[in-house]
PDB file of C-alpha atoms in Angstrom:
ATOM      1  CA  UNK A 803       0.000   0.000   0.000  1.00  0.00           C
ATOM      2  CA  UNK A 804       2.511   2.479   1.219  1.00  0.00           C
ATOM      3  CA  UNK A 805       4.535   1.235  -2.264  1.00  0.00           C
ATOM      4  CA  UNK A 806       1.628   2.295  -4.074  1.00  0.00           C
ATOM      5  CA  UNK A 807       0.823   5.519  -2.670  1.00  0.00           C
ATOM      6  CA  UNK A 808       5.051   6.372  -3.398  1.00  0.00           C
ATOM      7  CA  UNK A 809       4.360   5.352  -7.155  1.00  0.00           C
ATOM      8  CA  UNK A 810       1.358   7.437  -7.413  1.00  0.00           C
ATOM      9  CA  UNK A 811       2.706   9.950  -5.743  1.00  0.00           C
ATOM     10  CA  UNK A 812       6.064   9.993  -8.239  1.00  0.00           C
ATOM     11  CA  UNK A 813       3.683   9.983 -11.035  1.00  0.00           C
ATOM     12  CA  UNK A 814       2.168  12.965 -10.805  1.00  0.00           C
ATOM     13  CA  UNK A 815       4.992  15.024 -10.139  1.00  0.00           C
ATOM     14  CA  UNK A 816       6.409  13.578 -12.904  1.00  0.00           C
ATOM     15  CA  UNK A 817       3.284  14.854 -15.032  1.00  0.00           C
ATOM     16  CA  UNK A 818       3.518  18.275 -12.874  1.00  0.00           C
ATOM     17  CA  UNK A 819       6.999  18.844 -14.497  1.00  0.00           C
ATOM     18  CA  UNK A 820       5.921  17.819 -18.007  1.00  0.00           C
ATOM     19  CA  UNK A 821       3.136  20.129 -18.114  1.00  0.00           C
ATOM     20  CA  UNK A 822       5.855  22.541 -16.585  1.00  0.00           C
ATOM     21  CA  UNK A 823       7.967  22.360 -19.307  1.00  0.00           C
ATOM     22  CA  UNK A 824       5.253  22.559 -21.981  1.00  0.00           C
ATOM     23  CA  UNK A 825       3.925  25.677 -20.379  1.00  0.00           C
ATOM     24  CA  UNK A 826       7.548  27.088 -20.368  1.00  0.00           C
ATOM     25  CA  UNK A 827       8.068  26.377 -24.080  1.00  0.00           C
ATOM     26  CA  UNK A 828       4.966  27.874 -25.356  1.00  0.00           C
ATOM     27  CA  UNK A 829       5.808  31.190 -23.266  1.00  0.00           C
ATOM     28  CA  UNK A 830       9.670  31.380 -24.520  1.00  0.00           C
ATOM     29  CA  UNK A 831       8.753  30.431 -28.125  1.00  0.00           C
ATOM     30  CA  UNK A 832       5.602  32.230 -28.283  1.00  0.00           C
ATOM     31  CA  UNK A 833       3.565  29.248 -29.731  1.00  0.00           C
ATOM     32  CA  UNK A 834      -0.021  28.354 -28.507  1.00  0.00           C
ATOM     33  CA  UNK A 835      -0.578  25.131 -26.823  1.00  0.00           C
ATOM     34  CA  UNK A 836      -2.157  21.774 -27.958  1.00  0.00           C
ATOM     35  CA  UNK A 837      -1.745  19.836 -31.106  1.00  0.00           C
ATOM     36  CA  UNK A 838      -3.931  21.238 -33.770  1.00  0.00           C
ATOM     37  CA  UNK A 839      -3.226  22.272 -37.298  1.00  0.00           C
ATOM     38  CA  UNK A 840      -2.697  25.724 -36.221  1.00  0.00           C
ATOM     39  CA  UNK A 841      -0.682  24.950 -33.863  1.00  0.00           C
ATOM     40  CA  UNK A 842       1.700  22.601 -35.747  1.00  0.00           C
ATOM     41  CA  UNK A 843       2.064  25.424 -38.543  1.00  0.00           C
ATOM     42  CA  UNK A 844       3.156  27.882 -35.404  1.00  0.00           C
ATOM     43  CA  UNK A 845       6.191  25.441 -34.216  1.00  0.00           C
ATOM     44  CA  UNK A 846       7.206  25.003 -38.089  1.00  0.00           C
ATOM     45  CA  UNK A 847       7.105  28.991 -38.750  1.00  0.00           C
ATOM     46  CA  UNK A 848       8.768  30.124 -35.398  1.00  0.00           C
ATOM     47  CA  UNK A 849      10.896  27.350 -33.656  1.00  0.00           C
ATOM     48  CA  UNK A 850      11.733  25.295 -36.743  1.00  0.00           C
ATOM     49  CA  UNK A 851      11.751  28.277 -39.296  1.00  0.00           C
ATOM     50  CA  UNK A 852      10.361  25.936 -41.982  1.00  0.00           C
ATOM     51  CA  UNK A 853       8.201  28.512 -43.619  1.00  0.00           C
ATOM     52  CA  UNK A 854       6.943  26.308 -46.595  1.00  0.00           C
ATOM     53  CA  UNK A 855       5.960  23.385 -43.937  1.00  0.00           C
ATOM     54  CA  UNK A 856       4.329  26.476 -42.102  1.00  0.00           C
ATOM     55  CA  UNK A 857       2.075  26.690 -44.851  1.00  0.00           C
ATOM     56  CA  UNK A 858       0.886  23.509 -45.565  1.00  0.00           C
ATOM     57  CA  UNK A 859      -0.289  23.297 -42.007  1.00  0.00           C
ATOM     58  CA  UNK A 860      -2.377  26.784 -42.129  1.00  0.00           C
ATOM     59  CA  UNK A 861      -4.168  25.340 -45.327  1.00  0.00           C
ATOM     60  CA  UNK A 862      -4.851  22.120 -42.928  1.00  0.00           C
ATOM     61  CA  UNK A 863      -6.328  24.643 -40.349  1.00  0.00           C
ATOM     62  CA  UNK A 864      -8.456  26.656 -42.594  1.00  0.00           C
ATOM     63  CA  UNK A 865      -9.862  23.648 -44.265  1.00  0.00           C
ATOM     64  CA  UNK A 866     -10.317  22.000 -41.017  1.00  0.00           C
ATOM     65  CA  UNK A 867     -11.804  25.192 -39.061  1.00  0.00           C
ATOM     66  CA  UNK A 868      -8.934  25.316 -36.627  1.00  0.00           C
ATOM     67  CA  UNK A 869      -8.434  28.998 -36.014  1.00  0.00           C
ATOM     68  CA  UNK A 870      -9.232  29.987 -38.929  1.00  0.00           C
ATOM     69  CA  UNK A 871      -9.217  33.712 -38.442  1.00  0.00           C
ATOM     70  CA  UNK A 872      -5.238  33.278 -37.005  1.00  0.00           C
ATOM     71  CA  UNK A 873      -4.093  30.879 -39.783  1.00  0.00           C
ATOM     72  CA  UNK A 874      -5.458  33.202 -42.885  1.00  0.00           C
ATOM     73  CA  UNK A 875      -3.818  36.309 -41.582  1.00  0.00           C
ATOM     74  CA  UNK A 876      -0.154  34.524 -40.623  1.00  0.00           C
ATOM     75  CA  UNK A 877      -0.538  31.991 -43.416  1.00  0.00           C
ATOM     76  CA  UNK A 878      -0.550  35.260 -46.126  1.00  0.00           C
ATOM     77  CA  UNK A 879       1.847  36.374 -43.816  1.00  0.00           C
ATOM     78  CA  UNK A 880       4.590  34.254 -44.758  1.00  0.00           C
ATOM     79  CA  UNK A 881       3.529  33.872 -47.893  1.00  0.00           C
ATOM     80  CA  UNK A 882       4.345  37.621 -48.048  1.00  0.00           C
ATOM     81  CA  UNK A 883       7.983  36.656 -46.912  1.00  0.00           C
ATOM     82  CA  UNK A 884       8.066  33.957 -49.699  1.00  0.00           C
ATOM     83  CA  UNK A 885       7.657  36.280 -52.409  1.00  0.00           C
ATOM     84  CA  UNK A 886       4.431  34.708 -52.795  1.00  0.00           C
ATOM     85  CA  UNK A 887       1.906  37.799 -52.244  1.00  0.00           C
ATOM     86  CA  UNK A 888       0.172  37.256 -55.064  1.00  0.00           C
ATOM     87  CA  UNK A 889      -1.155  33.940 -53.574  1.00  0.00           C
ATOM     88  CA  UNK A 890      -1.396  35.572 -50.821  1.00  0.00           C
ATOM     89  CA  UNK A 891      -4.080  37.810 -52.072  1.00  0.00           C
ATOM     90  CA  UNK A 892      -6.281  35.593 -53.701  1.00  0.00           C
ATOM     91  CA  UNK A 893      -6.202  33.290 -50.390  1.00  0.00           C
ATOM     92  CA  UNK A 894      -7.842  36.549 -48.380  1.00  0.00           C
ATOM     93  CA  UNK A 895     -10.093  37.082 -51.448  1.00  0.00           C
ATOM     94  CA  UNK A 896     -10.969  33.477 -51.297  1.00  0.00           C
ATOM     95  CA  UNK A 897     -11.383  32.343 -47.436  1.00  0.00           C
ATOM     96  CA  UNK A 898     -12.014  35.328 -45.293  1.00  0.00           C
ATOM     97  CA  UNK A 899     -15.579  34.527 -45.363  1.00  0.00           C
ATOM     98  CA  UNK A 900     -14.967  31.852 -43.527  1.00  0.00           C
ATOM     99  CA  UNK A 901     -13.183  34.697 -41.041  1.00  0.00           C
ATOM    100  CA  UNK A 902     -15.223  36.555 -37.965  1.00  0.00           C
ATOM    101  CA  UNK A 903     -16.380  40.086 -38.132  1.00  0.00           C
ATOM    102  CA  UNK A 904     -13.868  41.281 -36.370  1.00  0.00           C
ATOM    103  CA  UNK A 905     -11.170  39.604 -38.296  1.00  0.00           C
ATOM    104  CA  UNK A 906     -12.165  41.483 -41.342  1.00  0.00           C
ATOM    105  CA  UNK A 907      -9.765  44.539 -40.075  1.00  0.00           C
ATOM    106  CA  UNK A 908      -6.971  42.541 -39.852  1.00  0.00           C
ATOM    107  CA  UNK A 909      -6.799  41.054 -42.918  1.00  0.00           C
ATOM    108  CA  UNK A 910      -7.871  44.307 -44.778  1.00  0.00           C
ATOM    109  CA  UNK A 911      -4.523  45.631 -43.319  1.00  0.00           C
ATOM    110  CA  UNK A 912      -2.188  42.605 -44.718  1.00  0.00           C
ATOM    111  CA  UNK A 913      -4.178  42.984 -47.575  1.00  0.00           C
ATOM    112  CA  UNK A 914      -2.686  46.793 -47.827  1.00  0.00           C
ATOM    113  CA  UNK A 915       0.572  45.349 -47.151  1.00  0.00           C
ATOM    114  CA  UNK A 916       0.392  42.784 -49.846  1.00  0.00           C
ATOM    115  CA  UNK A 917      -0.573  45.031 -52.922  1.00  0.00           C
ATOM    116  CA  UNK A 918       2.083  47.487 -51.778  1.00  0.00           C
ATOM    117  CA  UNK A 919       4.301  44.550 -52.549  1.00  0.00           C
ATOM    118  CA  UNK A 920       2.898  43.583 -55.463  1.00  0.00           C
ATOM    119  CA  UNK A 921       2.384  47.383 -56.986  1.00  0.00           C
ATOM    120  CA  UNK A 922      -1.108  47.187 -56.842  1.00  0.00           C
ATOM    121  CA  UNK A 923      -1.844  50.521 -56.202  1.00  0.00           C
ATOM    122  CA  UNK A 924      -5.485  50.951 -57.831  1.00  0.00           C
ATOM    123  CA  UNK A 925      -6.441  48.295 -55.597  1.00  0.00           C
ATOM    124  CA  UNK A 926      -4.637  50.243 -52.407  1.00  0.00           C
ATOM    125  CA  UNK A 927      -6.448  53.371 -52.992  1.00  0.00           C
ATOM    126  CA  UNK A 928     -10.271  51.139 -53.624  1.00  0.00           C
ATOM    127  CA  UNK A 929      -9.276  49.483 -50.622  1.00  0.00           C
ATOM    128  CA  UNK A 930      -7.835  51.988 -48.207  1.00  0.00           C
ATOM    129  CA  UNK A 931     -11.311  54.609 -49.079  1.00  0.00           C
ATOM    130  CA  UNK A 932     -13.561  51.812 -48.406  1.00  0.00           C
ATOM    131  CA  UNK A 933     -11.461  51.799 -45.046  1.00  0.00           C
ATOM    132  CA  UNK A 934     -12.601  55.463 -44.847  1.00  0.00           C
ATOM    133  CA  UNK A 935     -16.477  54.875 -45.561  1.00  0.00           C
ATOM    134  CA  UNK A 936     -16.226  52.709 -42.752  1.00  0.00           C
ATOM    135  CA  UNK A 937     -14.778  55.179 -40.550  1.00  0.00           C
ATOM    136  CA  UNK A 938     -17.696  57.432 -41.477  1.00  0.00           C
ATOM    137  CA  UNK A 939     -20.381  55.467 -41.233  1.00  0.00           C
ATOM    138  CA  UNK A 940     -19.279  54.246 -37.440  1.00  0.00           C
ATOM    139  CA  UNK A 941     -18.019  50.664 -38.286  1.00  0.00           C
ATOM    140  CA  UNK A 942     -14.622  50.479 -37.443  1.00  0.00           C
ATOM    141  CA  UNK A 943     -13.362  49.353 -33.766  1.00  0.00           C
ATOM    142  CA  UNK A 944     -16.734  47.581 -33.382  1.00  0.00           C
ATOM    143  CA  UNK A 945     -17.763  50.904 -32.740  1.00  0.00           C
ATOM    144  CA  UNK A 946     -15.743  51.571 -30.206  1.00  0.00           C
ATOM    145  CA  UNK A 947     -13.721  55.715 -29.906  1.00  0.00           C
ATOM    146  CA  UNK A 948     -10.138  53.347 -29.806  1.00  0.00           C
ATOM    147  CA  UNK A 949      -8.378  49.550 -29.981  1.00  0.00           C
ATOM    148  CA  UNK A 950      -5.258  48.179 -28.698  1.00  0.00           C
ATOM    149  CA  UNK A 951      -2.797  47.827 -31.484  1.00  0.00           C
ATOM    150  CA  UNK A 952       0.761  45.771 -31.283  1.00  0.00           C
ATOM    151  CA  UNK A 953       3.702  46.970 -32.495  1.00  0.00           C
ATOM    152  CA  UNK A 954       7.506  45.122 -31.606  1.00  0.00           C
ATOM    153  CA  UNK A 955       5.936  43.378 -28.954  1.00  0.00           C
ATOM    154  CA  UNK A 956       4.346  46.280 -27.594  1.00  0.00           C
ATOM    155  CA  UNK A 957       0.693  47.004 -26.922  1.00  0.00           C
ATOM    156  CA  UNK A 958      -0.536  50.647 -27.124  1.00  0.00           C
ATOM    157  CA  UNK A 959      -4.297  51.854 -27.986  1.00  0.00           C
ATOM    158  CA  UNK A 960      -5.229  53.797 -30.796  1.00  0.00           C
ATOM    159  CA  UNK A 961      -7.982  56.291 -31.313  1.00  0.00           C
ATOM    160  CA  UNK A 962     -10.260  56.255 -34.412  1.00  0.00           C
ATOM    161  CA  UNK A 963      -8.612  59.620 -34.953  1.00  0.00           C
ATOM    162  CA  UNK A 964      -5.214  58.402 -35.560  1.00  0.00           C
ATOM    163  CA  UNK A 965      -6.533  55.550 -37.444  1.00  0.00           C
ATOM    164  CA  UNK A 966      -8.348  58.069 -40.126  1.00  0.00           C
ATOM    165  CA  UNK A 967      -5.164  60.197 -40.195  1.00  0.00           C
ATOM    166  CA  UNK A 968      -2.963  56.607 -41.037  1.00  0.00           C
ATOM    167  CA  UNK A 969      -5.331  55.875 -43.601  1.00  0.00           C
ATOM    168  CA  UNK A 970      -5.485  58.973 -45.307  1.00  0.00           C
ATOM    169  CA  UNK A 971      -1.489  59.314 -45.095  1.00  0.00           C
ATOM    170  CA  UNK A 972      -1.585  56.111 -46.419  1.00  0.00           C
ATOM    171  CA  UNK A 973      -4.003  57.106 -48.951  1.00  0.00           C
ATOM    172  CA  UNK A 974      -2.019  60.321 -50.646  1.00  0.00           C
ATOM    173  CA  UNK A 975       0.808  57.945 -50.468  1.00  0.00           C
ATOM    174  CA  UNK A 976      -0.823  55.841 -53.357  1.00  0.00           C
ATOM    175  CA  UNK A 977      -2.168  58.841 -55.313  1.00  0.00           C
ATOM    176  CA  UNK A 978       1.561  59.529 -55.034  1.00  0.00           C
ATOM    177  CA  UNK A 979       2.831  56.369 -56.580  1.00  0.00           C
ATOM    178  CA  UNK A 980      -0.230  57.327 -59.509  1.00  0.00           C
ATOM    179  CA  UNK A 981       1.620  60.805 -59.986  1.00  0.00           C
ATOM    180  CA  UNK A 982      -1.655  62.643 -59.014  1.00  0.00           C
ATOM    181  CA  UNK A 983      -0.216  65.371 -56.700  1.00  0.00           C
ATOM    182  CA  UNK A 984      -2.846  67.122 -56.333  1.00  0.00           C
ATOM    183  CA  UNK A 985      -5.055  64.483 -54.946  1.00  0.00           C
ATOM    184  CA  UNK A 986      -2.189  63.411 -52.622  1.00  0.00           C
ATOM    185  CA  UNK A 987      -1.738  66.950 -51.668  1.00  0.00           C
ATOM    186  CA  UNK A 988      -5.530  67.303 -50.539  1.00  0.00           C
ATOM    187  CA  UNK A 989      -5.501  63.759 -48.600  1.00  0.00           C
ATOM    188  CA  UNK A 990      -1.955  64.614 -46.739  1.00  0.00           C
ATOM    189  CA  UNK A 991      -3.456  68.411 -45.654  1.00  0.00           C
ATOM    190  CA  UNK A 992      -6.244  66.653 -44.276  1.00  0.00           C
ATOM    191  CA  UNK A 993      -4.309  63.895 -42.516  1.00  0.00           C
ATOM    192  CA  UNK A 994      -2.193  66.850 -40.786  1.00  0.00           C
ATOM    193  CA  UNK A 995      -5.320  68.663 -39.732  1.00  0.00           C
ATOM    194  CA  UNK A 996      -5.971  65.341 -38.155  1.00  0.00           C
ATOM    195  CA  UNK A 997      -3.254  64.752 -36.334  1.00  0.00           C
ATOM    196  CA  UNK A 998       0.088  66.359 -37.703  1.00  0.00           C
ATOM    197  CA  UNK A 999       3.516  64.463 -37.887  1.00  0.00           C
ATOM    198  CA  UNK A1000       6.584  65.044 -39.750  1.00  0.00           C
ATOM    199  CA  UNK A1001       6.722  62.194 -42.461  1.00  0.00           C
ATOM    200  CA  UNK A1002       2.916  63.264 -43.629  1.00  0.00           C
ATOM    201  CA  UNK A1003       4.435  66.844 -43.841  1.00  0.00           C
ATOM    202  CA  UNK A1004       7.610  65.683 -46.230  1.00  0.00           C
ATOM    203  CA  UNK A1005       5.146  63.828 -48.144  1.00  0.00           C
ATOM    204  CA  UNK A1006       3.239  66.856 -48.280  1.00  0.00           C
ATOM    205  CA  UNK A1007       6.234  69.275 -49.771  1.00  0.00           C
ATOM    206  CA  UNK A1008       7.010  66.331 -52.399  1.00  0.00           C
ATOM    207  CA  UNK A1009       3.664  66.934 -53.680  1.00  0.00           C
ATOM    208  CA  UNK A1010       3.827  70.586 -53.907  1.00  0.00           C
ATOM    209  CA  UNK A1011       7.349  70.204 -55.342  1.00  0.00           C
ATOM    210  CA  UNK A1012       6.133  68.328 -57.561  1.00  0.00           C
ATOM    211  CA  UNK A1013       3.188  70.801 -58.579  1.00  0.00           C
ATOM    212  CA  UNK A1014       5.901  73.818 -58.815  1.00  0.00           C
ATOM    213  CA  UNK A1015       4.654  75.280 -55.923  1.00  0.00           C
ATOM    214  CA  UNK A1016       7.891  75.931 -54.169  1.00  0.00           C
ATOM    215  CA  UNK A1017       6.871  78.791 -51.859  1.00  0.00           C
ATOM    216  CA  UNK A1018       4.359  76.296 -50.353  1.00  0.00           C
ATOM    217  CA  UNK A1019       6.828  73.678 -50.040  1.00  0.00           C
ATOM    218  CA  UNK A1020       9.268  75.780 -48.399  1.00  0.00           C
ATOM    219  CA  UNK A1021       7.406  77.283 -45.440  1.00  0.00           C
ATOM    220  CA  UNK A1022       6.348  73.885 -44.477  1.00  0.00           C
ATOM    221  CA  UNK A1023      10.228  72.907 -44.879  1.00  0.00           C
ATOM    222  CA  UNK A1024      11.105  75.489 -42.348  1.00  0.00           C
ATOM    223  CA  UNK A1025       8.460  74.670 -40.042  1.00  0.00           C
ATOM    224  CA  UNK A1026       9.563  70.828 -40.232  1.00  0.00           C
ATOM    225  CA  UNK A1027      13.091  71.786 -39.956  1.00  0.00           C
ATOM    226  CA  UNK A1028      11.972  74.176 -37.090  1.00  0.00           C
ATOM    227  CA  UNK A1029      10.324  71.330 -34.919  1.00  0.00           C
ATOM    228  CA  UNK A1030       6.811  72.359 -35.044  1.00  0.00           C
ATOM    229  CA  UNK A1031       5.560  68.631 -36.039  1.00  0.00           C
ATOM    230  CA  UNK A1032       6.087  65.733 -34.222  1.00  0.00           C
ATOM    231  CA  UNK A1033       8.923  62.968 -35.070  1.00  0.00           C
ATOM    232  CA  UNK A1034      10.540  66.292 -36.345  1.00  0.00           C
ATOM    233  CA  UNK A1035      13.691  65.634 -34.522  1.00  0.00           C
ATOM    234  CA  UNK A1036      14.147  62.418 -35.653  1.00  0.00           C
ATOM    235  CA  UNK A1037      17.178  61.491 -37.500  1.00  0.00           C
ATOM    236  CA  UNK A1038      15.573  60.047 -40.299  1.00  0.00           C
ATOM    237  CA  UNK A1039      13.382  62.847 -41.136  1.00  0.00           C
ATOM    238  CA  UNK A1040      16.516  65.475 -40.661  1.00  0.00           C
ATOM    239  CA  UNK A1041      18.011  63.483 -43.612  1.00  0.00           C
ATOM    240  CA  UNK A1042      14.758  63.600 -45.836  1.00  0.00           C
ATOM    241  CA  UNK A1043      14.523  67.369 -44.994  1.00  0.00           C
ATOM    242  CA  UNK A1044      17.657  68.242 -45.956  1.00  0.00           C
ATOM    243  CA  UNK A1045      17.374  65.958 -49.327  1.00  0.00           C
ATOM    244  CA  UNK A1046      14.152  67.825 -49.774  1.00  0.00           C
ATOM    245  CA  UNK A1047      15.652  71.100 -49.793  1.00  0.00           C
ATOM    246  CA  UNK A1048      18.404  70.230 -52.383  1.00  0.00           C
ATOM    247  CA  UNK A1049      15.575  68.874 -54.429  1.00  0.00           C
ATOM    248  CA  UNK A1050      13.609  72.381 -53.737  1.00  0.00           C
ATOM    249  CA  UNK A1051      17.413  74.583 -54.647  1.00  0.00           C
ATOM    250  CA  UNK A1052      17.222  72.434 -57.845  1.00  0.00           C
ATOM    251  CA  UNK A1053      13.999  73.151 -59.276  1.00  0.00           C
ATOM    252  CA  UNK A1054      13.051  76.404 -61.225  1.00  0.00           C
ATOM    253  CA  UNK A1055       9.402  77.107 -61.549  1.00  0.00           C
ATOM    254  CA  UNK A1056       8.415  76.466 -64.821  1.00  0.00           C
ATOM    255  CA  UNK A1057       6.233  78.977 -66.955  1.00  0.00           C
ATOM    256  CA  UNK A1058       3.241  76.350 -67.202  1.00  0.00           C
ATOM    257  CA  UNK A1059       2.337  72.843 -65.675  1.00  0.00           C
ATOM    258  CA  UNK A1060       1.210  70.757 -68.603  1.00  0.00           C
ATOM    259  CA  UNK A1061      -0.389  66.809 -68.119  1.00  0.00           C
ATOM    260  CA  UNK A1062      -1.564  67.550 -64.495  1.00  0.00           C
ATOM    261  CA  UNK A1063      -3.795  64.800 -63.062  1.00  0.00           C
ATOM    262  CA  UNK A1064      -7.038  65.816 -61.749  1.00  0.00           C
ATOM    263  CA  UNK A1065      -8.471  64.833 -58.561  1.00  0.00           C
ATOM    264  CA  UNK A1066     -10.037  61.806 -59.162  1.00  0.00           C
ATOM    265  CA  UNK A1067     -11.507  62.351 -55.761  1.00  0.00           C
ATOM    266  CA  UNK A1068     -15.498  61.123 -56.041  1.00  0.00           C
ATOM    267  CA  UNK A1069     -18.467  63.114 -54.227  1.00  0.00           C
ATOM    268  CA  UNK A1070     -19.233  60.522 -51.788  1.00  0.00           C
ATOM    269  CA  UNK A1071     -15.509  59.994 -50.188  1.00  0.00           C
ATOM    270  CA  UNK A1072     -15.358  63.926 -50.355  1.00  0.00           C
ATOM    271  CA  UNK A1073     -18.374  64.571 -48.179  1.00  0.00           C
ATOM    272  CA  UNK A1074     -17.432  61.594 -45.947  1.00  0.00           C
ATOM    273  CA  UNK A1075     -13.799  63.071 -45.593  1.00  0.00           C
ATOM    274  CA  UNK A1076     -15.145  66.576 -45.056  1.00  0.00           C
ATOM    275  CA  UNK A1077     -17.449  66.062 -42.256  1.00  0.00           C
ATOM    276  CA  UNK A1078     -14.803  63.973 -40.202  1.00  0.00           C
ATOM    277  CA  UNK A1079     -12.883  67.355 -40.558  1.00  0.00           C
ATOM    278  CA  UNK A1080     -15.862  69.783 -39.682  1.00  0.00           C
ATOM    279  CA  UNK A1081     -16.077  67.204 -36.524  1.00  0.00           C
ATOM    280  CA  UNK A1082     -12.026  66.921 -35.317  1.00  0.00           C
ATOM    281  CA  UNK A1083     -10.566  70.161 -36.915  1.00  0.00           C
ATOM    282  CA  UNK A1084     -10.238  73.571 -35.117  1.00  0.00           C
ATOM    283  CA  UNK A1085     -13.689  75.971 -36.049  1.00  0.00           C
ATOM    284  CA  UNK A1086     -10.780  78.390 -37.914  1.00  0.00           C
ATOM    285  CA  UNK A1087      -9.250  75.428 -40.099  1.00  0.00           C
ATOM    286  CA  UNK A1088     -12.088  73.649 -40.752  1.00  0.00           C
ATOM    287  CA  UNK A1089     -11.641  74.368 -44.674  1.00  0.00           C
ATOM    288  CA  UNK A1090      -8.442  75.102 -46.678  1.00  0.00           C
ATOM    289  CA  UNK A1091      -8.450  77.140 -49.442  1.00  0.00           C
ATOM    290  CA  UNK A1092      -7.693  74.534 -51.510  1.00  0.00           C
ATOM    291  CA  UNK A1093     -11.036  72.499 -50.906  1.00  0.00           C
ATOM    292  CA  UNK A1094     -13.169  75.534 -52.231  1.00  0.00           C
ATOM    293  CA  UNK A1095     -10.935  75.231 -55.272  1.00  0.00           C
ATOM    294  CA  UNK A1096     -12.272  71.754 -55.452  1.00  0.00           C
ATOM    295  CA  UNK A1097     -15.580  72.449 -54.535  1.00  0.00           C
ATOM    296  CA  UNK A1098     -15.772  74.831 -58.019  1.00  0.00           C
ATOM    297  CA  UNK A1099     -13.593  73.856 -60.254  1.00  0.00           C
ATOM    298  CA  UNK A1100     -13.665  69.281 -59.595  1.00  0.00           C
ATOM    299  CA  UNK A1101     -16.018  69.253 -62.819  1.00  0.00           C
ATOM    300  CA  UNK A1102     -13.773  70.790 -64.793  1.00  0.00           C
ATOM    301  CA  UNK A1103     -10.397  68.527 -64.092  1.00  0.00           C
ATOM    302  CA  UNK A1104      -9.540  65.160 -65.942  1.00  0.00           C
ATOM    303  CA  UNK A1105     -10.235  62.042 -64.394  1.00  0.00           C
TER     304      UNK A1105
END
């Protein structure tokens, strides 16, 4: 009897340590537990960096309903790293009805990431002002005024605010890529009435640069250069400024501007755009003087 008991007894803290041990690798590897699908295509992707092998075991979890809403997102994930976006894509276009509501988000956002990759930038800008309806109309954050976001490990909330300023800064980025400065120019000024930052401000003087309007482009310069926008003082941005200012020296206005995109901005996403504004901005810069222009003369430009 007393044998018995010992055995028993040497059993379970055998078991104790086991589950010990399990507990300890999940936390220092950063896998979840158990012995799914999902799970095996974790330990392939992060402790036996085996990308490919990764990915045959997120298609086994999405076929099989094992986290699905986990193993579409990192699946196109490291697909991404593969050079194999383009898969990527159609595998969000494909499964994420299979996703939750409130994985929709997060896949829109890898989705962003993946036609950046690819160059797909009429497919950014669709994407990125449906983003913006949805910011309108009350449905992002599960309605909620902010989220917690991770970044390097780190968690930090952020406010539907500085989500709509992202977006658009993300937005005159692509009209950027498309050579229509003038669109990207109204997008970034909005963005900064949003919530100003340095890099939306460089962005900002490329555009009017890039328009000939160097007087513009300057004064911002200064007040960059100056420290009046946050991130100003980092050394990245010093660099840019002062590459933006040989680029400025360079330039001679010319007498004309010939082949100048138009807007391309429809009514809908204007009105949208403009009432966030009339909500967040400051009653004195609630319009610039370059939205009236668009207000009276947006018939008249190119599409």
């Amino acid at each position: 009897m007393i044998i018995t008991t010992f055995i028993i007894r040497k059993i379970c803290i055998y078991k104790e340590r086991i589950m010990k041990k399990e507990v300890l690798f999940h936390v220092v590897h950063k896998v979840p537990s158990g012995d799914g699908p999902y799970v095996r295509a974790k330990y392939a992707q992060i402790v036996q960096k085996e990308p490919k092998a990764a990915i045959v075991w997120f298609w086994k979890a999405i076929n099989g309903g094992d986290r699905v809403d986990s193993a579409l997102k990192d699946m196109a994930i490291v697909m991404k790293q593969l050079d194999r976006s383009e898969e990527a894509i159609e595998a969000i276009n494909s499964f994420r009805c299979l996703c939750s509501k409130q994985a929709q988000e997060s896949l829109d956002n890898v989705l962003l990431d993946l036609f950046k990759k690819c160059g797909k930038v009429d497919e950014q800008i669709a994407l990125l002002k449906q983003k913006l309806s949805q910011i309108y109309q009350g449905q992002v954050f599960n309605g909620k005024p902010s989220k917690t976001a991770r970044s390097h490990g780190k968690k930090f909330q952020v406010s539907v605010r500085q989500e709509t300023a992202r977006i658009l800064g993300n937005l005159g980025w692509a009209y950027t890529q498309k050579g229509n400065f003038m669109a990207a120019e109204v997008v970034y000024k909005k963005a900064q009435i949003i919530d100003a930052d340095s890099n939306k401000a460089c962005n900002l003087i490329h555009c009017l640069i890039r328009q000939a309007r160097y007087d513009e482009a300057r004064n911002i310069l200064e007040n960059v250069w100056r420290g009046n926008y946050a991130g100003s003082e980092d050394p990245k941005t010093r660099n840019r400024v002062e590459e933006l200012l040989v680029e400025l020296d360079s330039r001679q206005p010319p007498p004309f501007l010939q082949n100048l995109q138009g807007l391309n901005l429809d009514d809908d996403f204007m009105n949208g755009l403009e009432h966030l504004i009339n909500e967040w901005a400051p009653p004195k810069s609630r319009r610039l003087p370059i939205f009236e222009e668009i207000s009276t003369f947006k018939d008249q430009l190119a599409y």
